[in-house]
PDB file of C-alpha atoms in Angstrom:
ATOM      1  CA  MET A1337     -16.648 -56.424 -16.080  1.00 46.00           C
ATOM      2  CA  ALA A1338     -15.392 -52.898 -15.734  1.00 53.00           C
ATOM      3  CA  ALA A1339     -12.433 -53.240 -18.116  1.00 54.00           C
ATOM      4  CA  SER A1340     -14.226 -54.921 -20.975  1.00 56.00           C
ATOM      5  CA  THR A1341     -15.158 -53.126 -24.215  1.00 57.00           C
ATOM      6  CA  PRO A1342     -18.591 -53.347 -25.744  1.00 58.00           C
ATOM      7  CA  SER A1343     -18.700 -56.290 -28.157  1.00 64.00           C
ATOM      8  CA  ASP A1344     -21.539 -54.881 -30.226  1.00 67.00           C
ATOM      9  CA  GLY A1345     -19.383 -52.049 -31.664  1.00 70.00           C
ATOM     10  CA  GLY A1346     -21.299 -49.262 -29.879  1.00 72.00           C
ATOM     11  CA  PRO A1347     -19.719 -46.075 -28.569  1.00 76.00           C
ATOM     12  CA  ILE A1348     -17.378 -46.235 -25.588  1.00 73.00           C
ATOM     13  CA  ALA A1349     -19.029 -44.458 -22.665  1.00 77.00           C
ATOM     14  CA  ALA A1350     -16.009 -44.422 -20.302  1.00 79.00           C
ATOM     15  CA  ILE A1351     -13.907 -41.267 -19.994  1.00 81.00           C
ATOM     16  CA  ASN A1352     -10.129 -41.607 -20.238  1.00 84.00           C
ATOM     17  CA  VAL A1353      -8.701 -39.188 -17.643  1.00 87.00           C
ATOM     18  CA  THR A1354      -5.013 -39.917 -18.283  1.00 89.00           C
ATOM     19  CA  PRO A1355      -4.532 -37.131 -20.882  1.00 89.00           C
ATOM     20  CA  PHE A1356      -6.375 -34.727 -18.590  1.00 89.00           C
ATOM     21  CA  VAL A1357      -4.069 -35.559 -15.663  1.00 92.00           C
ATOM     22  CA  ASP A1358      -1.016 -35.135 -17.919  1.00 92.00           C
ATOM     23  CA  VAL A1359      -2.137 -31.681 -19.033  1.00 93.00           C
ATOM     24  CA  VAL A1360      -2.934 -30.593 -15.464  1.00 93.00           C
ATOM     25  CA  LEU A1361       0.504 -31.721 -14.221  1.00 94.00           C
ATOM     26  CA  VAL A1362       2.264 -29.825 -17.013  1.00 93.00           C
ATOM     27  CA  LEU A1363       0.241 -26.685 -16.206  1.00 93.00           C
ATOM     28  CA  LEU A1364       1.081 -27.074 -12.515  1.00 91.00           C
ATOM     29  CA  ILE A1365       4.809 -27.250 -13.264  1.00 90.00           C
ATOM     30  CA  ILE A1366       4.592 -24.192 -15.519  1.00 89.00           C
ATOM     31  CA  LEU A1367       2.729 -22.298 -12.779  1.00 86.00           C
ATOM     32  CA  MET A1368       5.325 -23.211 -10.153  1.00 83.00           C
ATOM     33  CA  VAL A1369       8.250 -22.130 -12.327  1.00 80.00           C
ATOM     34  CA  THR A1370       6.711 -18.850 -13.462  1.00 79.00           C
ATOM     35  CA  SER A1371       5.409 -17.849 -10.016  1.00 75.00           C
ATOM     36  CA  THR A1372       8.939 -17.707  -8.578  1.00 68.00           C
ATOM     37  CA  ALA A1373      10.133 -15.697 -11.582  1.00 65.00           C
ATOM     38  CA  ILE A1374       7.254 -13.241 -11.167  1.00 67.00           C
ATOM     39  CA  ALA A1375       7.867 -12.840  -7.434  1.00 61.00           C
ATOM     40  CA  ASN A1376      11.588 -12.207  -7.943  1.00 57.00           C
ATOM     41  CA  ALA A1377      10.983  -9.772 -10.797  1.00 55.00           C
ATOM     42  CA  SER A1378       8.478  -7.598  -8.921  1.00 64.00           C
ATOM     43  CA  ILE A1379      11.219  -5.206  -7.735  1.00 65.00           C
ATOM     44  CA  ALA A1380      14.029  -4.516 -10.191  1.00 70.00           C
ATOM     45  CA  VAL A1381      17.410  -5.010  -8.538  1.00 70.00           C
ATOM     46  CA  ASP A1382      20.717  -5.462 -10.354  1.00 74.00           C
ATOM     47  CA  LEU A1383      22.208  -8.237  -8.189  1.00 72.00           C
ATOM     48  CA  PRO A1384      25.972  -8.734  -8.123  1.00 75.00           C
ATOM     49  CA  ARG A1385      27.291 -12.119  -9.289  1.00 77.00           C
ATOM     50  CA  ALA A1386      29.038 -14.679  -7.063  1.00 72.00           C
ATOM     51  CA  ALA A1387      30.438 -18.067  -7.968  1.00 69.00           C
ATOM     52  CA  SER A1388      29.453 -19.543  -4.601  1.00 66.00           C
ATOM     53  CA  ALA A1389      25.860 -18.388  -4.170  1.00 60.00           C
ATOM     54  CA  GLY A1390      24.037 -20.133  -1.308  1.00 59.00           C
ATOM     55  CA  GLU A1391      20.809 -22.086  -1.189  1.00 53.00           C
ATOM     56  CA  GLY A1392      17.347 -20.622  -0.562  1.00 48.00           C
ATOM     57  CA  VAL A1393      15.656 -20.508   2.856  1.00 46.00           C
ATOM     58  CA  GLU A1394      12.148 -21.455   3.931  1.00 49.00           C
ATOM     59  CA  ARG A1395      10.677 -18.480   5.889  1.00 62.00           C
ATOM     60  CA  THR A1396      12.110 -15.091   5.037  1.00 79.00           C
ATOM     61  CA  LEU A1397      11.828 -11.363   5.302  1.00 86.00           C
ATOM     62  CA  ASN A1398      12.830  -9.898   1.943  1.00 89.00           C
ATOM     63  CA  VAL A1399      14.723  -6.624   2.364  1.00 90.00           C
ATOM     64  CA  VAL A1400      15.804  -4.724  -0.755  1.00 90.00           C
ATOM     65  CA  VAL A1401      18.244  -1.830  -0.839  1.00 92.00           C
ATOM     66  CA  ARG A1402      17.879  -0.009  -4.163  1.00 91.00           C
ATOM     67  CA  ALA A1403      20.644   1.942  -5.929  1.00 89.00           C
ATOM     68  CA  ASP A1404      19.095   5.236  -4.791  1.00 90.00           C
ATOM     69  CA  GLY A1405      19.231   4.061  -1.134  1.00 87.00           C
ATOM     70  CA  THR A1406      15.493   3.373  -0.702  1.00 89.00           C
ATOM     71  CA  LEU A1407      14.471   0.371   1.388  1.00 92.00           C
ATOM     72  CA  TRP A1408      11.785  -2.165   0.513  1.00 91.00           C
ATOM     73  CA  LEU A1409      10.396  -4.834   2.842  1.00 89.00           C
ATOM     74  CA  ASP A1410       8.396  -7.672   1.286  1.00 87.00           C
ATOM     75  CA  GLY A1411       7.521  -5.562  -1.740  1.00 85.00           C
ATOM     76  CA  GLU A1412       6.590  -2.326   0.086  1.00 88.00           C
ATOM     77  CA  ALA A1413       8.709   0.815   0.314  1.00 90.00           C
ATOM     78  CA  VAL A1414       9.668   1.550   3.942  1.00 92.00           C
ATOM     79  CA  ASP A1415      12.005   3.867   5.808  1.00 91.00           C
ATOM     80  CA  ALA A1416      14.560   2.676   8.377  1.00 89.00           C
ATOM     81  CA  ALA A1417      12.162   3.127  11.319  1.00 91.00           C
ATOM     82  CA  GLN A1418       9.368   1.159   9.641  1.00 91.00           C
ATOM     83  CA  LEU A1419      11.869  -1.570   8.711  1.00 91.00           C
ATOM     84  CA  GLY A1420      12.806  -1.918  12.369  1.00 91.00           C
ATOM     85  CA  LEU A1421       9.227  -1.970  13.646  1.00 92.00           C
ATOM     86  CA  ARG A1422       7.967  -4.465  11.072  1.00 91.00           C
ATOM     87  CA  THR A1423      11.032  -6.696  11.486  1.00 90.00           C
ATOM     88  CA  ARG A1424      10.515  -6.768  15.265  1.00 91.00           C
ATOM     89  CA  ALA A1425       6.833  -7.681  14.816  1.00 90.00           C
ATOM     90  CA  VAL A1426       7.599 -10.555  12.434  1.00 89.00           C
ATOM     91  CA  ALA A1427      10.466 -11.813  14.631  1.00 88.00           C
ATOM     92  CA  ALA A1428       8.142 -11.866  17.650  1.00 88.00           C
ATOM     93  CA  GLU A1429       5.546 -13.861  15.735  1.00 87.00           C
ATOM     94  CA  HIS A1430       8.024 -16.218  13.995  1.00 85.00           C
ATOM     95  CA  PRO A1431      11.157 -16.755  16.135  1.00 82.00           C
ATOM     96  CA  GLY A1432      12.994 -18.672  13.382  1.00 83.00           C
ATOM     97  CA  VAL A1433      12.510 -16.046  10.687  1.00 88.00           C
ATOM     98  CA  ARG A1434      15.436 -15.324   8.394  1.00 89.00           C
ATOM     99  CA  ALA A1435      16.120 -12.224   6.354  1.00 89.00           C
ATOM    100  CA  VAL A1436      17.333 -12.138   2.777  1.00 89.00           C
ATOM    101  CA  ILE A1437      18.889  -8.797   1.938  1.00 89.00           C
ATOM    102  CA  SER A1438      19.067  -7.940  -1.764  1.00 89.00           C
ATOM    103  CA  ALA A1439      21.134  -4.893  -2.602  1.00 89.00           C
ATOM    104  CA  ASP A1440      21.539  -3.331  -6.000  1.00 90.00           C
ATOM    105  CA  ALA A1441      25.122  -3.555  -7.252  1.00 86.00           C
ATOM    106  CA  GLU A1442      25.241   0.255  -7.218  1.00 90.00           C
ATOM    107  CA  ALA A1443      23.651   0.616  -3.754  1.00 89.00           C
ATOM    108  CA  PRO A1444      25.697   2.565  -1.203  1.00 89.00           C
ATOM    109  CA  TYR A1445      27.612   0.286   1.162  1.00 89.00           C
ATOM    110  CA  ARG A1446      26.437   2.386   4.119  1.00 91.00           C
ATOM    111  CA  GLY A1447      22.806   1.614   3.246  1.00 89.00           C
ATOM    112  CA  VAL A1448      23.416  -2.134   3.076  1.00 89.00           C
ATOM    113  CA  VAL A1449      25.219  -2.163   6.439  1.00 91.00           C
ATOM    114  CA  ALA A1450      22.439  -0.072   7.991  1.00 91.00           C
ATOM    115  CA  ALA A1451      19.809  -2.537   6.715  1.00 91.00           C
ATOM    116  CA  ILE A1452      21.786  -5.473   8.160  1.00 91.00           C
ATOM    117  CA  ASP A1453      22.116  -3.705  11.533  1.00 92.00           C
ATOM    118  CA  THR A1454      18.421  -2.841  11.632  1.00 91.00           C
ATOM    119  CA  VAL A1455      17.396  -6.426  10.892  1.00 91.00           C
ATOM    120  CA  LYS A1456      19.802  -7.887  13.474  1.00 91.00           C
ATOM    121  CA  GLN A1457      18.894  -5.373  16.206  1.00 91.00           C
ATOM    122  CA  ASN A1458      15.199  -6.231  15.842  1.00 89.00           C
ATOM    123  CA  GLY A1459      15.345  -9.960  16.496  1.00 87.00           C
ATOM    124  CA  VAL A1460      16.399 -11.613  13.226  1.00 88.00           C
ATOM    125  CA  THR A1461      19.605 -13.492  13.985  1.00 85.00           C
ATOM    126  CA  GLN A1462      20.048 -15.243  10.641  1.00 86.00           C
ATOM    127  CA  PHE A1463      20.298 -13.390   7.370  1.00 84.00           C
ATOM    128  CA  ALA A1464      21.708 -13.893   3.894  1.00 85.00           C
ATOM    129  CA  LEU A1465      22.851 -11.549   1.165  1.00 84.00           C
ATOM    130  CA  ASP A1466      21.131 -12.296  -2.133  1.00 82.00           C
ATOM    131  CA  VAL A1467      23.402 -12.560  -5.172  1.00 79.00           C
ATOM    132  CA  GLU A1468      22.923 -13.726  -8.712  1.00 77.00           C
ATOM    133  CA  ARG A1469      24.651 -17.010  -9.464  1.00 73.00           C
ATOM    134  CA  GLY A1470      27.266 -16.768 -12.183  1.00 69.00           C
ATOM    135  CA  GLU A1471      30.904 -16.025 -12.846  1.00 71.00           C
ATOM    136  CA  ALA A1472      32.531 -13.728 -10.328  1.00 62.00           C
ATOM    137  CA  GLU A1473      33.384 -10.262 -11.599  1.00 61.00           C
ATOM    138  CA  ARG A1474      37.090  -9.434 -11.591  1.00 61.00           C
TER     139      ARG A1474
END
């Protein structure tokens, strides 16, 4: 009988894995929550707030326009030409790729529009502007 306990009062030789599974699940949840926070915090951008921020997307190109006008693509600093070339390469490999453009609140409008044009001209037809969810500034 596998579920019976020893009747002679000897030590129990079976290992109870339930607490182990509980601890592993808690650690997994903590890892999942902190990994997204670490990935989003890798490049400091002061996102503007919007009351109607959209949902996330599955496969993305992450384009960041910093306040000083510099461009970043997936965590690497690029210029406009490199942004176009790398966007075209990813769009050719993944036809359904989407771009998420994060612009610092103090970024020049011209730089944001140029990033959008570059992404669209190189094969990415769907893009979103990243904002921080919260009360709208007035």
